[in-house]
């Protein structure tokens, strides 16, 4: 049960915020864009910076929170009627909404991004290799 919850959280967070350059096209090129210092690894700070960039694009009214309506609008404008996953914006939001107030704050977002990073960092070296990043993406697609 705990593993299932972790997988759902990973899937929801990953699909929402974690990778602003998420594997649409050439994975090597996208990895290189996320690897801003060019060291061949995605550090925690690089991962968080990318996630924060994605959060900012979804926060349409710039109030520091994401609502289901903002998320749905962003998903629709980005993907039309074809979303990358089957989970509704409301369901995705609930995975990160720690206090169940119907919105995700920057703090809630960052806590979830940190959890996703920790889950994906399978060798616990504090950075993500290209393989770890791709494995996390594959895990998201299976759930």
mmCIF file of C-alpha atoms in Angstrom:
data_model
loop_
_atom_site.group_PDB
_atom_site.id
_atom_site.type_symbol
_atom_site.label_atom_id
_atom_site.label_comp_id
_atom_site.label_asym_id
_atom_site.label_seq_id
_atom_site.Cartn_x
_atom_site.Cartn_y
_atom_site.Cartn_z
ATOM 1 C CA UNK A 1 0.000 0.000 0.000
ATOM 2 C CA UNK A 2 2.772 2.430 0.921
ATOM 3 C CA UNK A 3 4.572 1.678 -2.358
ATOM 4 C CA UNK A 4 1.375 2.297 -4.297
ATOM 5 C CA UNK A 5 0.927 5.665 -2.613
ATOM 6 C CA UNK A 6 4.534 6.600 -3.404
ATOM 7 C CA UNK A 7 4.007 5.597 -7.021
ATOM 8 C CA UNK A 8 0.842 7.677 -7.279
ATOM 9 C CA UNK A 9 2.527 10.671 -5.693
ATOM 10 C CA UNK A 10 5.492 10.284 -8.011
ATOM 11 C CA UNK A 11 3.237 9.950 -11.031
ATOM 12 C CA UNK A 12 1.148 12.963 -10.128
ATOM 13 C CA UNK A 13 4.008 15.222 -9.191
ATOM 14 C CA UNK A 14 6.146 14.166 -12.095
ATOM 15 C CA UNK A 15 3.358 14.776 -14.563
ATOM 16 C CA UNK A 16 2.516 18.142 -13.076
ATOM 17 C CA UNK A 17 5.609 19.937 -11.987
ATOM 18 C CA UNK A 18 8.776 17.994 -11.875
ATOM 19 C CA UNK A 19 10.027 18.211 -15.420
ATOM 20 C CA UNK A 20 9.281 21.308 -17.390
ATOM 21 C CA UNK A 21 11.189 19.890 -20.319
ATOM 22 C CA UNK A 22 9.683 16.451 -19.911
ATOM 23 C CA UNK A 23 10.897 14.146 -22.603
ATOM 24 C CA UNK A 24 8.879 15.508 -25.509
ATOM 25 C CA UNK A 25 11.295 14.672 -28.266
ATOM 26 C CA UNK A 26 14.932 13.806 -27.771
ATOM 27 C CA UNK A 27 15.592 12.793 -24.152
ATOM 28 C CA UNK A 28 19.304 13.579 -24.483
ATOM 29 C CA UNK A 29 18.574 17.110 -25.616
ATOM 30 C CA UNK A 30 16.054 17.658 -22.831
ATOM 31 C CA UNK A 31 18.432 16.242 -20.234
ATOM 32 C CA UNK A 32 21.139 18.610 -21.467
ATOM 33 C CA UNK A 33 18.772 21.589 -21.083
ATOM 34 C CA UNK A 34 17.987 20.609 -17.489
ATOM 35 C CA UNK A 35 21.683 20.068 -16.755
ATOM 36 C CA UNK A 36 22.378 23.788 -16.613
ATOM 37 C CA UNK A 37 25.952 23.429 -15.373
ATOM 38 C CA UNK A 38 26.809 20.736 -17.931
ATOM 39 C CA UNK A 39 28.202 18.195 -15.461
ATOM 40 C CA UNK A 40 26.177 15.248 -16.794
ATOM 41 C CA UNK A 41 23.917 15.116 -13.727
ATOM 42 C CA UNK A 42 20.730 16.866 -12.664
ATOM 43 C CA UNK A 43 21.356 18.259 -9.199
ATOM 44 C CA UNK A 44 18.613 18.788 -6.655
ATOM 45 C CA UNK A 45 18.816 22.543 -7.288
ATOM 46 C CA UNK A 46 18.598 22.089 -11.081
ATOM 47 C CA UNK A 47 15.608 19.777 -10.637
ATOM 48 C CA UNK A 48 13.887 22.223 -8.282
ATOM 49 C CA UNK A 49 14.633 25.177 -10.578
ATOM 50 C CA UNK A 50 12.971 23.382 -13.479
ATOM 51 C CA UNK A 51 9.983 22.475 -11.337
ATOM 52 C CA UNK A 52 9.671 26.052 -10.080
ATOM 53 C CA UNK A 53 9.749 27.301 -13.667
ATOM 54 C CA UNK A 54 6.879 24.950 -14.501
ATOM 55 C CA UNK A 55 4.971 26.063 -11.376
ATOM 56 C CA UNK A 56 5.333 29.702 -12.464
ATOM 57 C CA UNK A 57 3.895 28.954 -15.896
ATOM 58 C CA UNK A 58 0.863 27.293 -14.335
ATOM 59 C CA UNK A 59 0.227 30.065 -11.816
ATOM 60 C CA UNK A 60 -1.730 32.163 -14.298
ATOM 61 C CA UNK A 61 -2.718 34.924 -11.880
ATOM 62 C CA UNK A 62 0.715 34.974 -10.172
ATOM 63 C CA UNK A 63 -0.700 34.602 -6.669
ATOM 64 C CA UNK A 64 1.738 31.880 -5.605
ATOM 65 C CA UNK A 65 -0.788 29.032 -5.708
ATOM 66 C CA UNK A 66 -2.018 26.620 -8.338
ATOM 67 C CA UNK A 67 -5.702 25.755 -8.477
ATOM 68 C CA UNK A 68 -7.357 22.925 -10.387
ATOM 69 C CA UNK A 69 -8.769 25.499 -12.808
ATOM 70 C CA UNK A 70 -5.305 26.918 -13.541
ATOM 71 C CA UNK A 71 -3.917 23.448 -13.984
ATOM 72 C CA UNK A 72 -6.726 22.391 -16.296
ATOM 73 C CA UNK A 73 -6.326 25.546 -18.371
ATOM 74 C CA UNK A 74 -2.599 24.949 -18.714
ATOM 75 C CA UNK A 75 -3.052 21.270 -19.578
ATOM 76 C CA UNK A 76 -5.694 22.115 -22.186
ATOM 77 C CA UNK A 77 -3.626 24.854 -23.788
ATOM 78 C CA UNK A 78 -0.515 22.695 -23.865
ATOM 79 C CA UNK A 79 -2.041 19.379 -24.884
ATOM 80 C CA UNK A 80 -5.457 20.232 -26.305
ATOM 81 C CA UNK A 81 -7.888 17.421 -25.638
ATOM 82 C CA UNK A 82 -5.054 14.900 -25.416
ATOM 83 C CA UNK A 83 -3.528 15.034 -21.951
ATOM 84 C CA UNK A 84 -0.292 13.221 -21.204
ATOM 85 C CA UNK A 85 -2.019 11.142 -18.569
ATOM 86 C CA UNK A 86 -5.459 9.996 -17.543
ATOM 87 C CA UNK A 87 -5.518 11.758 -14.176
ATOM 88 C CA UNK A 88 -7.747 14.822 -13.938
ATOM 89 C CA UNK A 89 -6.299 18.153 -12.911
ATOM 90 C CA UNK A 90 -8.304 17.961 -9.692
ATOM 91 C CA UNK A 91 -6.929 14.503 -8.854
ATOM 92 C CA UNK A 92 -3.378 15.582 -9.616
ATOM 93 C CA UNK A 93 -3.783 18.629 -7.441
ATOM 94 C CA UNK A 94 -5.064 16.547 -4.515
ATOM 95 C CA UNK A 95 -1.836 14.531 -4.526
ATOM 96 C CA UNK A 96 0.120 17.663 -3.622
ATOM 97 C CA UNK A 97 -2.430 19.615 -1.628
ATOM 98 C CA UNK A 98 -1.134 18.791 1.845
ATOM 99 C CA UNK A 99 -3.727 20.819 3.741
ATOM 100 C CA UNK A 100 -6.648 19.925 1.423
ATOM 101 C CA UNK A 101 -7.597 23.537 0.755
ATOM 102 C CA UNK A 102 -8.021 23.042 -3.002
ATOM 103 C CA UNK A 103 -4.792 24.687 -4.048
ATOM 104 C CA UNK A 104 -1.078 23.980 -4.072
ATOM 105 C CA UNK A 105 1.229 26.594 -2.640
ATOM 106 C CA UNK A 106 4.867 26.997 -3.561
ATOM 107 C CA UNK A 107 5.813 25.355 -0.255
ATOM 108 C CA UNK A 108 3.555 22.337 -0.911
ATOM 109 C CA UNK A 109 4.902 22.106 -4.439
ATOM 110 C CA UNK A 110 8.512 22.214 -3.277
ATOM 111 C CA UNK A 111 7.911 19.536 -0.638
ATOM 112 C CA UNK A 112 6.508 17.217 -3.299
ATOM 113 C CA UNK A 113 9.278 17.990 -5.755
ATOM 114 C CA UNK A 114 11.813 17.116 -3.051
ATOM 115 C CA UNK A 115 10.007 13.815 -2.438
ATOM 116 C CA UNK A 116 10.003 13.010 -6.143
ATOM 117 C CA UNK A 117 13.688 13.831 -6.428
ATOM 118 C CA UNK A 118 14.485 11.563 -3.480
ATOM 119 C CA UNK A 119 12.438 8.730 -5.005
ATOM 120 C CA UNK A 120 14.127 9.087 -8.395
ATOM 121 C CA UNK A 121 17.634 9.353 -6.921
ATOM 122 C CA UNK A 122 17.912 5.590 -6.575
ATOM 123 C CA UNK A 123 21.621 5.562 -5.733
ATOM 124 C CA UNK A 124 21.129 8.413 -3.244
ATOM 125 C CA UNK A 125 24.077 10.439 -4.515
ATOM 126 C CA UNK A 126 22.189 13.741 -4.499
ATOM 127 C CA UNK A 127 21.859 14.006 -8.267
ATOM 128 C CA UNK A 128 19.986 12.317 -11.080
ATOM 129 C CA UNK A 129 21.717 10.564 -13.907
ATOM 130 C CA UNK A 130 20.080 10.401 -17.301
ATOM 131 C CA UNK A 131 19.107 6.781 -16.513
ATOM 132 C CA UNK A 132 17.497 7.742 -13.190
ATOM 133 C CA UNK A 133 15.542 10.526 -14.852
ATOM 134 C CA UNK A 134 14.353 8.253 -17.645
ATOM 135 C CA UNK A 135 13.448 5.517 -15.142
ATOM 136 C CA UNK A 136 11.330 8.007 -13.212
ATOM 137 C CA UNK A 137 9.570 8.965 -16.419
ATOM 138 C CA UNK A 138 8.926 5.300 -17.251
ATOM 139 C CA UNK A 139 7.532 4.717 -13.740
ATOM 140 C CA UNK A 140 5.151 7.646 -14.228
ATOM 141 C CA UNK A 141 3.912 6.223 -17.527
ATOM 142 C CA UNK A 142 3.086 2.866 -15.890
ATOM 143 C CA UNK A 143 0.821 4.438 -13.237
#
